Amino acid sequence: DTAVSQTPKYLVTQMGNDKSIKCEQNLGHDTMYWYKQDSKKFLKIMFSYNNKELIINETVPNRFSPKSPDKAHLNLHINSLELGDSAVYFCASSSSGQGSGYTFGSGTRLTVV
Amino acid sequence: AQSVTQLGSHVSVSEGALVLLRCNYSSSVPPYLFWYVQYPNQGLQLLLKYTSAATLVKGINGFEAEFKKSETSFHLTKPSAHMSDAAEYFCAVSDPDSGGYQKVTFGTGTKLQVIP
């Protein structure tokens, strides 16, 4: 049973479209995250939710909107997709507090053409 | 803000040789430090973590890392490389000033190549 699952695994879409990525965790963690990994493998945090409350909101275009219906789910909706949005998006979860580390999903490779 | 610097974007070792991947951190307070591994087309997997208990931390797959405050380092080692160790390795630090929540900042990664 996958601990952190993301769907879809691959997403190819045209510029200007709107798309969503879904994430679910069955670990009972309180906190979930979205990270973006670019073509050079650099990982940058985008958002974090703790028990459905937004706690980290980095400098991300407002075309990106996260939603957490409950603490086990965190979705990412992207409006008006641009070429520069092409990347691998990772969902992760952790227990609250420092030092426990993250459990990552397997990623969603988004390609905007 | 906390940060980590990984020295060497690519490291090549022969199978059976020592693996040494370097990481230095910048932190004004005692940090939490992590090493993650990413195999091709997969997510990141936690190898080990330092949380201010023992300075020598043992992880999965025979890896270990030593926290050295005087050198602000947290280098990852493995005595004998296997072909299956070929992957991207990320050092990371948790920011203690993130309001009690984890906010992990990753290094730029080191790609480990193992030569038969």
Short mmCIF file of C-alpha atoms in Angstrom, two decimals:
data_model
loop_
_atom_site.label_atom_id
_atom_site.label_comp_id
_atom_site.label_asym_id
_atom_site.label_seq_id
_atom_site.Cartn_x
_atom_site.Cartn_y
_atom_site.Cartn_z
CA ASP A 1 0.00 0.00 0.00
CA THR A 2 1.67 3.21 -1.19
CA ALA A 3 2.36 5.68 1.64
CA VAL A 4 2.24 8.89 -0.43
CA SER A 5 0.58 8.55 -3.81
CA GLN A 6 0.35 11.16 -6.55
CA THR A 7 -1.74 11.17 -9.67
CA PRO A 8 -1.12 11.43 -12.51
CA LYS A 9 2.48 10.28 -12.86
CA TYR A 10 2.85 12.01 -16.21
CA LEU A 11 1.00 15.03 -17.54
CA VAL A 12 1.50 16.54 -21.00
CA THR A 13 -0.59 19.58 -21.82
CA GLN A 14 -0.66 22.69 -23.95
CA MET A 15 0.14 26.22 -22.86
CA GLY A 16 -2.83 28.04 -21.42
CA ASN A 17 -4.57 24.93 -20.12
CA ASP A 18 -5.58 24.35 -16.50
CA LYS A 19 -4.55 21.12 -14.77
CA SER A 20 -4.64 19.50 -11.33
CA ILE A 21 -2.36 17.08 -9.52
CA LYS A 22 -3.67 15.04 -6.61
CA CYS A 23 -1.85 13.67 -3.58
CA GLU A 24 -2.95 11.34 -0.81
CA GLN A 25 -1.07 9.94 2.18
CA ASN A 26 -2.07 7.05 4.43
CA LEU A 27 0.61 7.57 7.09
CA GLY A 28 -1.54 9.58 9.47
CA HIS A 29 0.78 12.59 9.09
CA ASP A 30 -0.45 16.07 9.95
CA THR A 31 1.57 18.03 7.41
CA MET A 32 1.79 17.85 3.62
CA TYR A 33 3.96 19.70 1.12
CA TRP A 34 4.39 20.48 -2.56
CA TYR A 35 7.90 20.75 -3.96
CA LYS A 36 8.98 21.59 -7.50
CA GLN A 37 12.07 19.93 -9.01
CA ASP A 38 13.47 21.62 -12.08
CA SER A 39 15.51 20.14 -14.90
CA LYS A 40 18.72 20.62 -12.90
CA LYS A 41 17.24 18.58 -10.03
CA PHE A 42 16.91 21.63 -7.79
CA LEU A 43 14.10 21.18 -5.25
CA LYS A 44 12.12 24.19 -4.08
CA ILE A 45 9.27 24.21 -1.59
CA MET A 46 6.02 25.70 -2.84
CA PHE A 47 3.36 25.12 -0.19
CA SER A 48 2.71 23.31 3.06
CA TYR A 49 -0.50 22.50 4.90
CA ASN A 50 -0.91 21.38 8.50
CA ASN A 51 -4.30 19.87 9.31
CA LYS A 52 -5.87 21.63 6.32
CA GLU A 53 -4.34 25.00 7.25
CA LEU A 54 -1.86 26.71 4.91
CA ILE A 55 1.38 27.26 6.84
CA ILE A 56 4.00 27.76 4.15
CA ASN A 57 3.35 29.75 0.99
CA GLU A 58 6.56 30.54 -0.84
CA THR A 59 6.91 33.01 -3.68
CA VAL A 60 4.88 31.13 -6.25
CA PRO A 61 2.78 32.63 -9.07
CA ASN A 62 -0.85 32.89 -8.03
CA ARG A 63 -1.71 30.63 -10.97
CA PHE A 64 -0.78 27.85 -8.53
CA SER A 65 -3.46 27.13 -5.95
CA PRO A 66 -3.21 24.33 -3.39
CA LYS A 67 -6.24 22.82 -1.71
CA SER A 68 -6.40 20.46 1.25
CA PRO A 69 -9.87 18.97 1.82
CA ASP A 70 -8.57 16.96 4.79
CA LYS A 71 -5.22 16.22 6.34
CA ALA A 72 -4.69 13.14 4.17
CA HIS A 73 -5.10 14.97 0.86
CA LEU A 74 -3.34 17.88 -0.80
CA ASN A 75 -4.09 18.88 -4.36
CA LEU A 76 -2.39 21.39 -6.64
CA HIS A 77 -4.29 23.26 -9.31
CA ILE A 78 -2.42 25.22 -11.96
CA ASN A 79 -4.15 27.78 -14.18
CA SER A 80 -2.96 29.12 -17.53
CA LEU A 81 0.01 26.78 -17.79
CA GLU A 82 3.26 28.20 -19.13
CA LEU A 83 6.33 26.53 -20.65
CA GLY A 84 8.32 27.36 -17.51
CA ASP A 85 5.96 25.29 -15.39
CA SER A 86 7.42 22.12 -16.90
CA ALA A 87 9.04 20.25 -14.01
CA VAL A 88 8.55 17.33 -11.67
CA TYR A 89 6.20 18.13 -8.81
CA PHE A 90 6.59 16.14 -5.60
CA CYS A 91 4.14 15.77 -2.80
CA ALA A 92 5.50 14.90 0.65
CA SER A 93 4.17 14.42 4.14
CA SER A 94 5.56 14.47 7.67
CA SER A 95 4.50 14.43 11.26
CA SER A 96 4.39 17.83 12.97
CA GLY A 97 7.47 19.34 14.51
CA GLN A 98 11.08 19.39 13.54
CA GLY A 99 13.36 16.52 12.72
CA SER A 100 11.08 13.73 11.54
CA GLY A 101 11.89 14.08 7.85
CA TYR A 102 9.60 13.76 4.88
CA THR A 103 8.03 10.85 3.03
CA PHE A 104 7.84 11.68 -0.67
CA GLY A 105 5.52 10.59 -3.40
CA SER A 106 6.95 9.35 -6.68
CA GLY A 107 6.36 12.65 -8.45
CA THR A 108 4.30 14.04 -11.33
CA ARG A 109 6.25 14.96 -14.44
CA LEU A 110 4.49 17.93 -16.01
CA THR A 111 5.40 18.85 -19.57
CA VAL A 112 3.88 21.99 -21.08
CA VAL A 113 4.08 22.20 -24.88
CA ALA B 1 17.87 31.24 6.86
CA GLN B 2 19.32 27.78 6.91
CA SER B 3 21.13 26.41 3.89
CA VAL B 4 23.31 23.51 2.81
CA THR B 5 26.07 23.38 0.23
CA GLN B 6 26.96 20.16 -1.50
CA LEU B 7 30.47 20.10 -2.89
CA GLY B 8 30.65 18.33 -6.23
CA SER B 9 27.65 17.91 -8.49
CA HIS B 10 29.10 14.65 -9.82
CA VAL B 11 31.15 12.03 -7.99
CA SER B 12 32.51 8.86 -9.58
CA VAL B 13 33.81 5.90 -7.60
CA SER B 14 34.80 2.37 -8.48
CA GLU B 15 32.70 -0.50 -7.23
CA GLY B 16 34.00 -1.48 -3.81
CA ALA B 17 35.64 1.89 -3.16
CA LEU B 18 34.79 4.36 -0.41
CA VAL B 19 31.90 6.72 -1.08
CA LEU B 20 32.26 10.26 0.31
CA LEU B 21 29.65 12.90 -0.48
CA ARG B 22 30.26 16.30 1.06
CA CYS B 23 27.74 18.62 2.67
CA ASN B 24 28.30 21.81 4.66
CA TYR B 25 25.51 23.62 6.43
CA SER B 26 24.86 27.18 7.47
CA SER B 27 22.79 27.63 10.59
CA SER B 28 22.62 30.07 13.48
CA VAL B 29 21.12 27.42 15.76
CA PRO B 30 21.65 23.65 16.06
CA PRO B 31 20.11 22.26 12.89
CA TYR B 32 18.31 19.11 11.92
CA LEU B 33 20.12 17.58 8.95
CA PHE B 34 19.12 14.91 6.48
CA TRP B 35 20.41 12.92 3.56
CA TYR B 36 17.99 11.74 0.89
CA VAL B 37 18.55 9.51 -2.14
CA GLN B 38 16.70 9.76 -5.45
CA TYR B 39 16.85 6.90 -7.93
CA PRO B 40 15.96 7.67 -11.57
CA ASN B 41 12.29 8.52 -12.08
CA GLN B 42 11.49 8.06 -8.41
CA GLY B 43 10.77 10.23 -5.41
CA LEU B 44 13.25 10.99 -2.66
CA GLN B 45 13.87 8.46 0.08
CA LEU B 46 15.23 9.35 3.52
CA LEU B 47 18.65 7.76 4.08
CA LEU B 48 19.41 9.14 7.53
CA LYS B 49 18.90 12.14 9.78
CA TYR B 50 20.72 14.04 12.53
CA THR B 51 18.54 15.34 15.34
CA SER B 52 21.16 16.30 17.97
CA ALA B 53 21.46 12.86 19.57
CA ALA B 54 24.53 10.91 18.41
CA THR B 55 26.91 12.77 16.09
CA LEU B 56 27.55 9.61 14.04
CA VAL B 57 24.32 8.63 12.37
CA LYS B 58 23.74 5.29 10.66
CA GLY B 59 21.21 4.99 7.89
CA ILE B 60 19.86 2.51 5.42
CA ASN B 61 21.88 0.63 2.78
CA GLY B 62 25.12 0.87 4.78
CA PHE B 63 25.40 4.67 4.66
CA GLU B 64 26.40 6.82 7.61
CA ALA B 65 27.09 10.49 8.24
CA GLU B 66 28.95 12.39 10.94
CA PHE B 67 27.84 15.75 12.29
CA LYS B 68 30.87 17.98 12.93
CA LYS B 69 29.91 21.28 14.47
CA SER B 70 33.44 22.71 14.30
CA GLU B 71 33.51 22.14 10.54
CA THR B 72 29.76 22.77 9.97
CA SER B 73 29.76 19.55 7.98
CA PHE B 74 27.54 16.50 7.58
CA HIS B 75 29.35 14.33 5.04
CA LEU B 76 27.82 11.05 3.85
CA THR B 77 30.00 7.95 3.62
CA LYS B 78 29.79 4.28 2.73
CA PRO B 79 32.80 1.97 3.03
CA SER B 80 32.21 0.01 -0.16
CA ALA B 81 30.19 1.22 -3.15
CA HIS B 82 27.74 -1.06 -4.93
CA MET B 83 26.40 -0.59 -8.42
CA SER B 84 22.95 -0.12 -6.89
CA ASP B 85 24.18 3.02 -5.07
CA ALA B 86 24.23 4.99 -8.34
CA ALA B 87 21.69 7.76 -7.77
CA GLU B 88 21.29 11.43 -6.90
CA TYR B 89 21.94 12.31 -3.27
CA PHE B 90 20.56 15.38 -1.53
CA CYS B 91 21.67 16.92 1.73
CA ALA B 92 18.95 18.92 3.49
CA VAL B 93 18.41 21.10 6.56
CA SER B 94 15.26 21.81 8.53
CA ASP B 95 14.68 25.46 9.36
CA PRO B 96 13.99 25.83 13.10
CA ASP B 97 12.55 29.31 12.54
CA SER B 98 9.56 28.03 10.56
CA GLY B 99 7.03 28.43 13.34
CA GLY B 100 7.40 24.95 14.82
CA TYR B 101 6.73 23.25 11.52
CA GLN B 102 9.22 21.49 9.29
CA LYS B 103 10.49 23.52 6.37
CA VAL B 104 13.25 21.58 4.71
CA THR B 105 15.72 23.23 2.35
CA PHE B 106 17.59 20.95 -0.02
CA GLY B 107 21.06 21.18 -1.45
CA THR B 108 21.65 21.11 -5.17
CA GLY B 109 22.33 17.37 -5.21
CA THR B 110 25.30 15.14 -6.02
CA LYS B 111 25.03 12.51 -8.71
CA LEU B 112 26.95 9.39 -7.73
CA GLN B 113 28.28 7.22 -10.52
CA VAL B 114 29.63 3.77 -9.67
CA ILE B 115 32.10 2.32 -12.16
CA PRO B 116 32.30 -1.48 -12.47
#
